[in-house]
mmCIF file of C-alpha atoms and ligand atoms in Angstrom:
data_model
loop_
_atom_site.group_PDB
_atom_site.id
_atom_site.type_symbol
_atom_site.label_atom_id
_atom_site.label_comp_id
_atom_site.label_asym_id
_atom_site.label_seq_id
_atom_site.Cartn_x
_atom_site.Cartn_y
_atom_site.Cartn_z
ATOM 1 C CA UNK K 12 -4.233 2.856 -29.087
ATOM 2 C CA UNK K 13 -3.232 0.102 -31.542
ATOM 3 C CA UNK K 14 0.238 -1.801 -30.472
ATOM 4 C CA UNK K 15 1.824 -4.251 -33.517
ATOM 5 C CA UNK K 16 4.852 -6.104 -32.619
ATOM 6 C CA UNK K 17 5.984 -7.197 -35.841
ATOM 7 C CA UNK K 18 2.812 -9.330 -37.635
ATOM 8 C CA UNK K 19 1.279 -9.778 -33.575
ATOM 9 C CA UNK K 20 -1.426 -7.116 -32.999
ATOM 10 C CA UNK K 21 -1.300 -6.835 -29.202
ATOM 11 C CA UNK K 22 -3.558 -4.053 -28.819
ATOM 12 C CA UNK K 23 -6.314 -3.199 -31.713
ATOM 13 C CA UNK K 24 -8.021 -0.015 -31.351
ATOM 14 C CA UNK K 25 -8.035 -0.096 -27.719
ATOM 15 C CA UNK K 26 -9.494 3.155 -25.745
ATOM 16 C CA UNK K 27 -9.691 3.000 -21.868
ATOM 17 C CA UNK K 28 -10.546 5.994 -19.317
ATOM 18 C CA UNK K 29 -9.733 6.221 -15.840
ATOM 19 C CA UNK K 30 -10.243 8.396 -13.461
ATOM 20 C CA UNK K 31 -9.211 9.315 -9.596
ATOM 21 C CA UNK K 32 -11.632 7.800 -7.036
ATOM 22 C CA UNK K 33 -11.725 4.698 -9.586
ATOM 23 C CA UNK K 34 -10.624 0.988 -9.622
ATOM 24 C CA UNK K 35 -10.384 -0.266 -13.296
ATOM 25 C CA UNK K 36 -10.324 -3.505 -13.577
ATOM 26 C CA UNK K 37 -7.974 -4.669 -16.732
ATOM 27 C CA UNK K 38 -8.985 -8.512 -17.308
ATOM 28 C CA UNK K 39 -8.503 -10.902 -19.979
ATOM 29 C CA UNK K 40 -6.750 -14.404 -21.022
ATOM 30 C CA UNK K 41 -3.185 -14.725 -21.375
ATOM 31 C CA UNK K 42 -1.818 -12.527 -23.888
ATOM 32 C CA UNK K 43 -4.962 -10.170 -24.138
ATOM 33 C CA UNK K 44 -3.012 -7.085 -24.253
ATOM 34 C CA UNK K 45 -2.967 -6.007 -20.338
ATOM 35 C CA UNK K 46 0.377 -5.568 -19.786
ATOM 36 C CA UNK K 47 1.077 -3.810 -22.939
ATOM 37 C CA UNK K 48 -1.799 -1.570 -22.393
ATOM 38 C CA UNK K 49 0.196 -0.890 -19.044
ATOM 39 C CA UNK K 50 3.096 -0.403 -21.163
ATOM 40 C CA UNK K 51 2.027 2.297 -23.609
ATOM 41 C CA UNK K 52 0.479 4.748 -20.240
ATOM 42 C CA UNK K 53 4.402 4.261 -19.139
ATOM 43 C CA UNK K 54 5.868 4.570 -21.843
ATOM 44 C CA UNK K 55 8.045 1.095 -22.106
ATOM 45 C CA UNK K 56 5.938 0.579 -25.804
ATOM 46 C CA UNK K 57 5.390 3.203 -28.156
ATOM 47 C CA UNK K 58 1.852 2.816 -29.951
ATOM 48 C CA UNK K 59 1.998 2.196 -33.469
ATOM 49 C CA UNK K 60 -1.352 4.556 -33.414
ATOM 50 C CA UNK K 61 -3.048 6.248 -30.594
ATOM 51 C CA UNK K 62 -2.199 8.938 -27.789
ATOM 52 C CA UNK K 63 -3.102 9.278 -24.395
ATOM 53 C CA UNK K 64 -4.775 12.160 -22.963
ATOM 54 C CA UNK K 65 -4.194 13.076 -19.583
ATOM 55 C CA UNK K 66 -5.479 15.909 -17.983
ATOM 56 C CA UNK K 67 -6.946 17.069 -20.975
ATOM 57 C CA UNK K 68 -3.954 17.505 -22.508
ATOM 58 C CA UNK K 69 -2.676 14.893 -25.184
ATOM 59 C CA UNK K 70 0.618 13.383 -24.605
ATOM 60 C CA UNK K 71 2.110 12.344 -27.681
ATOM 61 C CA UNK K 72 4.284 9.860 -25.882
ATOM 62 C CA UNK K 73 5.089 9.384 -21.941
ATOM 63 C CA UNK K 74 8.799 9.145 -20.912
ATOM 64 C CA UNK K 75 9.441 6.053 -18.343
ATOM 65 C CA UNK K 76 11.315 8.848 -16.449
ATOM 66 C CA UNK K 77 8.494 11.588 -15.954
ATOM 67 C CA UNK K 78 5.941 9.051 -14.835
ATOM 68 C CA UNK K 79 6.067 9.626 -11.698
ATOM 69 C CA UNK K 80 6.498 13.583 -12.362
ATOM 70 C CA UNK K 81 3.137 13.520 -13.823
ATOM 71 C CA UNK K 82 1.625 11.036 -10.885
ATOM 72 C CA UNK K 83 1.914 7.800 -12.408
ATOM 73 C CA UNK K 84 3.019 5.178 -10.724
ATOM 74 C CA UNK K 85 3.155 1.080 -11.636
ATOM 75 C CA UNK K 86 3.954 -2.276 -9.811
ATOM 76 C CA UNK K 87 5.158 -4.982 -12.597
ATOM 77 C CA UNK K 88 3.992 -8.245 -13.089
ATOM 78 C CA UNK K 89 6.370 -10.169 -11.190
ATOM 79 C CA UNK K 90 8.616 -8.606 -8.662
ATOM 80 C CA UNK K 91 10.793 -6.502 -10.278
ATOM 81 C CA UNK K 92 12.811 -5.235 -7.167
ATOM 82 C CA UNK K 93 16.258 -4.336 -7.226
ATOM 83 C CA UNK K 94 17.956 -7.673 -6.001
ATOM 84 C CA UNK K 95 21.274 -5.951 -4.249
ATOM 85 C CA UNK K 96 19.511 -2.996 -2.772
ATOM 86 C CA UNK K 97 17.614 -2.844 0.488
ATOM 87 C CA UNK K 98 13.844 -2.913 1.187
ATOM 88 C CA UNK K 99 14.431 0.562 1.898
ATOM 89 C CA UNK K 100 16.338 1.781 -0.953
ATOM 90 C CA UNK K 101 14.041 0.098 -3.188
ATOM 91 C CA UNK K 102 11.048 1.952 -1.550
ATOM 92 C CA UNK K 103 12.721 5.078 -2.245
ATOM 93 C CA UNK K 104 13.736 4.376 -5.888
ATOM 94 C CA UNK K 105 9.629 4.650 -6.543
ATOM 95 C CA UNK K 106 10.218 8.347 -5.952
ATOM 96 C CA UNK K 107 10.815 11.547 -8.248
ATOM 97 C CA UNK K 108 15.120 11.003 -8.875
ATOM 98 C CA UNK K 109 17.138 13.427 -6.069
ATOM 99 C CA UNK K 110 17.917 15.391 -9.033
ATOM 100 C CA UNK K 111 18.954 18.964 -7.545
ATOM 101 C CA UNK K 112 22.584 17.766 -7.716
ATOM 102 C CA UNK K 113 22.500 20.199 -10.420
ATOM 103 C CA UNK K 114 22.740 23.187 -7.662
ATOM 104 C CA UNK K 115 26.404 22.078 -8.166
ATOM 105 C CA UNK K 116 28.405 21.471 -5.032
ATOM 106 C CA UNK K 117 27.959 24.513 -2.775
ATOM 107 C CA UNK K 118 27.455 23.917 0.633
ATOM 108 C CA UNK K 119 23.641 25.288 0.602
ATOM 109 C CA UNK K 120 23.133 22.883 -2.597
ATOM 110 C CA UNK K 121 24.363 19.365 -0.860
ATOM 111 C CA UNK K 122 22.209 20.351 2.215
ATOM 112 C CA UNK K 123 19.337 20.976 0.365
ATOM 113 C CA UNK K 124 19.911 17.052 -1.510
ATOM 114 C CA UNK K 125 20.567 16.068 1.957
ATOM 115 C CA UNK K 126 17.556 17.306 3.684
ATOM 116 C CA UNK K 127 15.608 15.934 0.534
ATOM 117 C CA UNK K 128 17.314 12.647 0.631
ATOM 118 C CA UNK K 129 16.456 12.369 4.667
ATOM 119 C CA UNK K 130 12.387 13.023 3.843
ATOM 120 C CA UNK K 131 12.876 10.635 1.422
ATOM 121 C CA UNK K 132 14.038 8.120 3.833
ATOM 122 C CA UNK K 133 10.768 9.300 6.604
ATOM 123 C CA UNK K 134 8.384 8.888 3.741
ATOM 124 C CA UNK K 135 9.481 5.059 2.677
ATOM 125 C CA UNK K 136 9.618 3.982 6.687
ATOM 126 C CA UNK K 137 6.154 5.513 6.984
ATOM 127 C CA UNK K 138 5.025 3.591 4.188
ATOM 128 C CA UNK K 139 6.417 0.698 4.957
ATOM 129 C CA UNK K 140 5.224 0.976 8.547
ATOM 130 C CA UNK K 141 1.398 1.432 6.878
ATOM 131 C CA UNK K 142 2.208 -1.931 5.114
ATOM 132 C CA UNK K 143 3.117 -3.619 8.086
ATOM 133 C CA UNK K 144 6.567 -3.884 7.259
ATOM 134 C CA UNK K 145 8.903 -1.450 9.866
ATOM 135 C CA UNK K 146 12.189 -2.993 10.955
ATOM 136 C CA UNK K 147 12.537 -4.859 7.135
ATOM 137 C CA UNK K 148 13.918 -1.576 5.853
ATOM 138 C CA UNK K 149 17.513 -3.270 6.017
ATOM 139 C CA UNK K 150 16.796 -5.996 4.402
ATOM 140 C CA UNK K 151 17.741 -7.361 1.206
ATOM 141 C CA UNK K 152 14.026 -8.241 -0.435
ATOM 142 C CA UNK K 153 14.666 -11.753 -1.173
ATOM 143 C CA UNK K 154 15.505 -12.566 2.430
ATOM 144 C CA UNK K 155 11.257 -11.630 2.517
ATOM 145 C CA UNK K 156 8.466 -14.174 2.100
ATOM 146 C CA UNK K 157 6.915 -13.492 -1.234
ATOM 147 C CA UNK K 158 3.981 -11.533 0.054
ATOM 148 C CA UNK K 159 6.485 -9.030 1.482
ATOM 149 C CA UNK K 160 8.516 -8.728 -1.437
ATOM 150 C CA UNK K 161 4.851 -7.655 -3.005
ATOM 151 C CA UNK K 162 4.387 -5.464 -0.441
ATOM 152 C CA UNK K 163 7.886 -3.666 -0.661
ATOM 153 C CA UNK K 164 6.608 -3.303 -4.508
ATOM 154 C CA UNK K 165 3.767 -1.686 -3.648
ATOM 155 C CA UNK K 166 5.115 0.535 -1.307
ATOM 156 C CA UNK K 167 7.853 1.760 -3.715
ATOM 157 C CA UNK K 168 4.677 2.767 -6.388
ATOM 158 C CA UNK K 169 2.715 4.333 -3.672
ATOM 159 C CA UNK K 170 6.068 6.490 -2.131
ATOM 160 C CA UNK K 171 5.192 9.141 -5.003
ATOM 161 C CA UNK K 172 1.779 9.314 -4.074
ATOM 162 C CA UNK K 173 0.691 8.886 -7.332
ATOM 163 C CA UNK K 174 -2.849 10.116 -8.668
ATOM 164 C CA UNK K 175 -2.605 7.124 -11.083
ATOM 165 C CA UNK K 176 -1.768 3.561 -9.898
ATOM 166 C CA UNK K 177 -1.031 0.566 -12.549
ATOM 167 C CA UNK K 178 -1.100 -2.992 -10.802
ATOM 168 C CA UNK K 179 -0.206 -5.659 -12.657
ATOM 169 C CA UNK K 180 -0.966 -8.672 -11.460
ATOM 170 C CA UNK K 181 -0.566 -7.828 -7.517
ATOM 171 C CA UNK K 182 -2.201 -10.850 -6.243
ATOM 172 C CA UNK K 183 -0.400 -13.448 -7.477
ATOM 173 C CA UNK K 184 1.228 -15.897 -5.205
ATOM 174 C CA UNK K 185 -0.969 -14.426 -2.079
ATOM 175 C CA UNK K 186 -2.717 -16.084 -0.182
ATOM 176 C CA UNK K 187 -6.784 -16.131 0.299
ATOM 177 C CA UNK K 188 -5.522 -13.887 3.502
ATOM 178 C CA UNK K 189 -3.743 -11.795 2.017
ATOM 179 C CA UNK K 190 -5.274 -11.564 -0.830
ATOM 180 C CA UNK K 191 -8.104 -9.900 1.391
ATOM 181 C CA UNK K 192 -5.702 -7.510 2.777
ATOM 182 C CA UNK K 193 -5.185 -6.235 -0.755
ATOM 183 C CA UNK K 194 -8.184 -5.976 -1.460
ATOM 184 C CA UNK K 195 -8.889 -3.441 1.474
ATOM 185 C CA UNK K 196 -5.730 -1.748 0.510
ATOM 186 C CA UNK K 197 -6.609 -0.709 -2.878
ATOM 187 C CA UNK K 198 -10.258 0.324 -1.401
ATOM 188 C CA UNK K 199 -8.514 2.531 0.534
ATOM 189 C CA UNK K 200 -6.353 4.261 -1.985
ATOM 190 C CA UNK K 201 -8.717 4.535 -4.195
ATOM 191 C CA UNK K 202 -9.741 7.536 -2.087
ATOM 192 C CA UNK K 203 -6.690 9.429 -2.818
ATOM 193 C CA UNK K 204 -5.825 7.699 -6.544
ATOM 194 C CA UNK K 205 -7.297 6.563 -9.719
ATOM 195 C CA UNK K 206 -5.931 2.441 -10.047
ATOM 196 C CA UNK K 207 -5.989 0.427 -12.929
ATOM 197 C CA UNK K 208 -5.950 -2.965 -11.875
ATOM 198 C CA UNK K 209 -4.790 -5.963 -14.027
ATOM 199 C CA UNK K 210 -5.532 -8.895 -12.049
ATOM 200 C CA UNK K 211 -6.737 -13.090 -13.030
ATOM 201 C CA UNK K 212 -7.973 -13.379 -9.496
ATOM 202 C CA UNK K 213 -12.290 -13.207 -10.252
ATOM 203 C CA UNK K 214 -12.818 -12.727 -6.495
ATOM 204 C CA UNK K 215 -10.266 -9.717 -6.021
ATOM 205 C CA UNK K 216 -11.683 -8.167 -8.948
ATOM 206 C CA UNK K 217 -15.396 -8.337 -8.699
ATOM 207 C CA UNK K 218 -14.815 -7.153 -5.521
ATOM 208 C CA UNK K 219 -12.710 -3.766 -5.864
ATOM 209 C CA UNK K 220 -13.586 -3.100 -9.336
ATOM 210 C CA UNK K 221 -15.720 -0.450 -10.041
ATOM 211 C CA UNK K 222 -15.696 -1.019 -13.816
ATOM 212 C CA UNK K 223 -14.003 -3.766 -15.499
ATOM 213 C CA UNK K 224 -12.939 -4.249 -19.196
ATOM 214 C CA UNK K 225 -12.303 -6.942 -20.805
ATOM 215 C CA UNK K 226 -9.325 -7.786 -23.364
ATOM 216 C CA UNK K 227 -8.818 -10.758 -25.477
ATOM 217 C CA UNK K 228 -6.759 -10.721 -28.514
ATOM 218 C CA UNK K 229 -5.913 -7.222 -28.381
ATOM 219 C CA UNK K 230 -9.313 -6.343 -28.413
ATOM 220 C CA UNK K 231 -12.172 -4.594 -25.887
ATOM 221 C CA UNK K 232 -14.253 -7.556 -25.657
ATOM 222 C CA UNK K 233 -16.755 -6.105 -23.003
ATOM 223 C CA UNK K 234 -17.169 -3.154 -20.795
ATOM 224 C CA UNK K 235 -18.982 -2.790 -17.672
ATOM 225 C CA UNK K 236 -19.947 -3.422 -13.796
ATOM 226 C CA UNK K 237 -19.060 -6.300 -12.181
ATOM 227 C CA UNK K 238 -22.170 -7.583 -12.121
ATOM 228 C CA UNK K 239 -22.829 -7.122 -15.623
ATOM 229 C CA UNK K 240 -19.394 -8.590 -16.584
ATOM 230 C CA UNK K 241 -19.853 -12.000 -14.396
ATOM 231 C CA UNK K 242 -22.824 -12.054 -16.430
ATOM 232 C CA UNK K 243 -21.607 -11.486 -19.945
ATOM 233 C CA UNK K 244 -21.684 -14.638 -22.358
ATOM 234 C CA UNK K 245 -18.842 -12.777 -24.331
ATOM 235 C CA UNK K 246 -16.881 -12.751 -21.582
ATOM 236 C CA UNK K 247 -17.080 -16.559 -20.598
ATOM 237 C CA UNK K 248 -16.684 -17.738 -24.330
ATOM 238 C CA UNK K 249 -13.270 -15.818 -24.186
ATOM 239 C CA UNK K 250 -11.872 -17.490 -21.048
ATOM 240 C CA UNK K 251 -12.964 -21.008 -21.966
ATOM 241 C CA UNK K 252 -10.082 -23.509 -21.933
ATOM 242 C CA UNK K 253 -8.303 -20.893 -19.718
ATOM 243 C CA UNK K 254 -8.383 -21.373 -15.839
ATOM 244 C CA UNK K 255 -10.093 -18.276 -14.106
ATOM 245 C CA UNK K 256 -8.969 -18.253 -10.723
ATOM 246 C CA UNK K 257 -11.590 -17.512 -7.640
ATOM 247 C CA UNK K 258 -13.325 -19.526 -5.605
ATOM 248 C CA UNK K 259 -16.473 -18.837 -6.828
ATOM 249 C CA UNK K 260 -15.379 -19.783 -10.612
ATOM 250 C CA UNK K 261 -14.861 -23.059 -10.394
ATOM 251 C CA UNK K 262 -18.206 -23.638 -12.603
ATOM 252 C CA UNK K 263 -16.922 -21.578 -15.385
ATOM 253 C CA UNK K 264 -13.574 -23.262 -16.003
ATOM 254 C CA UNK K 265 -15.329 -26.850 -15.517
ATOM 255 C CA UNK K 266 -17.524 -26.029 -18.308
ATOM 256 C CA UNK K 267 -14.793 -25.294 -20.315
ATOM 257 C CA UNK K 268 -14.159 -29.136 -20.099
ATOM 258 C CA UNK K 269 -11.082 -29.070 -17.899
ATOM 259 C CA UNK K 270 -10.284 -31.813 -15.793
HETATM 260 N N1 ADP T 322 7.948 -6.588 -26.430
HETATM 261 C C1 ADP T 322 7.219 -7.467 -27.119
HETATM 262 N N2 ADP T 322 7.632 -7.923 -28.311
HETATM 263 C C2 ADP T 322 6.900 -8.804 -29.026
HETATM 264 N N3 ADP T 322 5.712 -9.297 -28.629
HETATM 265 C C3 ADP T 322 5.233 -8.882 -27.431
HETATM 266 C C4 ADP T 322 5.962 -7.950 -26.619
HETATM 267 N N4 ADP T 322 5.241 -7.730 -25.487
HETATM 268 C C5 ADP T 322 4.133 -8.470 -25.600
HETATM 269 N N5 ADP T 322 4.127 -9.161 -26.750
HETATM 270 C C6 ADP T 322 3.047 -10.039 -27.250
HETATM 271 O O1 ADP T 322 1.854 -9.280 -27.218
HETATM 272 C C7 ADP T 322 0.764 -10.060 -26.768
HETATM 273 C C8 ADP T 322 0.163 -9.444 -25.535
HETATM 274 O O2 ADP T 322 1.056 -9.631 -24.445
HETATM 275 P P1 ADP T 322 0.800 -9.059 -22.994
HETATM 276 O O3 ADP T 322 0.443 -7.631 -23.110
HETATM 277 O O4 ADP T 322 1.974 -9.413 -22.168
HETATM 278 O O5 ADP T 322 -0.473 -9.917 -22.550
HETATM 279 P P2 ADP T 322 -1.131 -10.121 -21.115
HETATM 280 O O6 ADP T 322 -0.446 -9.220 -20.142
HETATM 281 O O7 ADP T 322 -2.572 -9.802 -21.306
HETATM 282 O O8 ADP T 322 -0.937 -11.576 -20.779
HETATM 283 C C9 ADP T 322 1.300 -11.461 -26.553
HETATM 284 O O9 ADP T 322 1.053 -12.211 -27.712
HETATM 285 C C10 ADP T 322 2.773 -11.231 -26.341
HETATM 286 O O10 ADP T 322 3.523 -12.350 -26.702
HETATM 287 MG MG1 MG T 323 0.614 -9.572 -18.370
#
């Protein structure tokens, strides 16, 4: 796909494959292009050129609204929560809209929404009880600690069970602890999904990546293992000047002369 915003070429000729059982690592300086890679495969940003193929079948453009319809489901960078409605109600927003209102009002039609509505509700607590997060269901998310208020995003991607997960960014403002925790989380999905992982955090992504490419400028820089991205010249040249966070990068940004 090729994204132009005016003069700005965010994306150049950009082709990425993912696949379930699969983290993708998306990585890349400041304004490389990941989050409006993650913004075509939702359908926020039309391509100027390009399609996506999924399930063999090209999809000339993806409506924000069937995303999770087709199993795609994102976190954004940031929060993004709804700020007036509970953790709850925001966990069950990341599901397919209770859209058999349709029936019209008879009495079998408003018990069927309610019934739906009420698994609804079972799924979210038992998510948020995976997450470690039953009895905040009441809540309004900015009464949370940050890393909560991640959580509660993550939960309301994962209540669709989506094949596809898009994280942008999901470790920032963590801690090394939690960070960790993460980490083993999206292991673990990994055996039910496909994620695509957008993430500055070196340590997080050498270690739950299973491939990794790299963006700068729009542009696939490099493609590959961990190993053989930690490794690539290409791929240091791009972030130099830029801080790369992990503790084990702290040689790479000082030899990009940074005090
Ligand atoms: N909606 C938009 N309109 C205009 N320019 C945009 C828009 N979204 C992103 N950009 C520009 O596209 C480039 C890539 O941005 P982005 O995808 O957010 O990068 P990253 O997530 O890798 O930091 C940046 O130069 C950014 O300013
Ligand atoms: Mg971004």
């Amino acid at each position: 796909m090729t994204v132009r915003f005016g003069g700005l070429v965010a994306l150049d000729d950009v082709t990425v494959q993912a696949q379930v059982g699969e983290v993708l690592g998306i990585i890349g300086p400041n304004g490389a292009g990941k989050t409006t890679l993650f913004n075509v495969i939702c359908g926020f940003v039309r391509p100027t050129r390009g399609s996506i193929v999924y399930e063999d079948k090209e999809i000339p453009r993806i409506r924000p609204n069937s995303l999770t319809k087709r199993g795609i489901a994102r976190t954004l960078q940031g929060l993004g929560l709804f700020p007036k409605m509970t953790v709850l109600e925001n966990v069950m927003c990341g599901a397919e809209a209770l859209a058999k209102v349709g029936m019209g009002p008879s009495v079998l039609g408003m018990a069927r929404v309610r019934r739906e509505e009420r698994d609804l509700a079972e799924r979210a607590e038992q998510i948020l009880n995976e997450l470690g997060l039953s009895g905040f269901g009441d809540r309004i998310p900015s009464s949370l600690p940050y890393a909560l208020q991640k959580k509660v995003a993550l939960a309301r991607a994962m209540v669709s069970k989506p094949k596809f997960l898009l994280l942008d960014e999901p470790a920032s403002g963590l801690s090394n602890d939690e960070m960790d925790e993460l980490g083993q989380r999206i292991t673990d999905l990994k055996g039910s999904a496909g994620l695509l992982l957008v993430e500055h955090h070196m340590d997080l992504v050498m270690a739950v990546c299973d491939r990794i490419v790299v963006l700068d400028f729009g542009r696939v820089i490099a493609e590959g293992t961990p190993a053989e991205i930690k490794s690539d010249p290409v791929v240091l040249e791009a972030y130099l000047g830029e801080e790369i966070e992990g503790e084990n990068y702290g040689p790479v940004v000082s030899s990009a002369g940074e005090s």
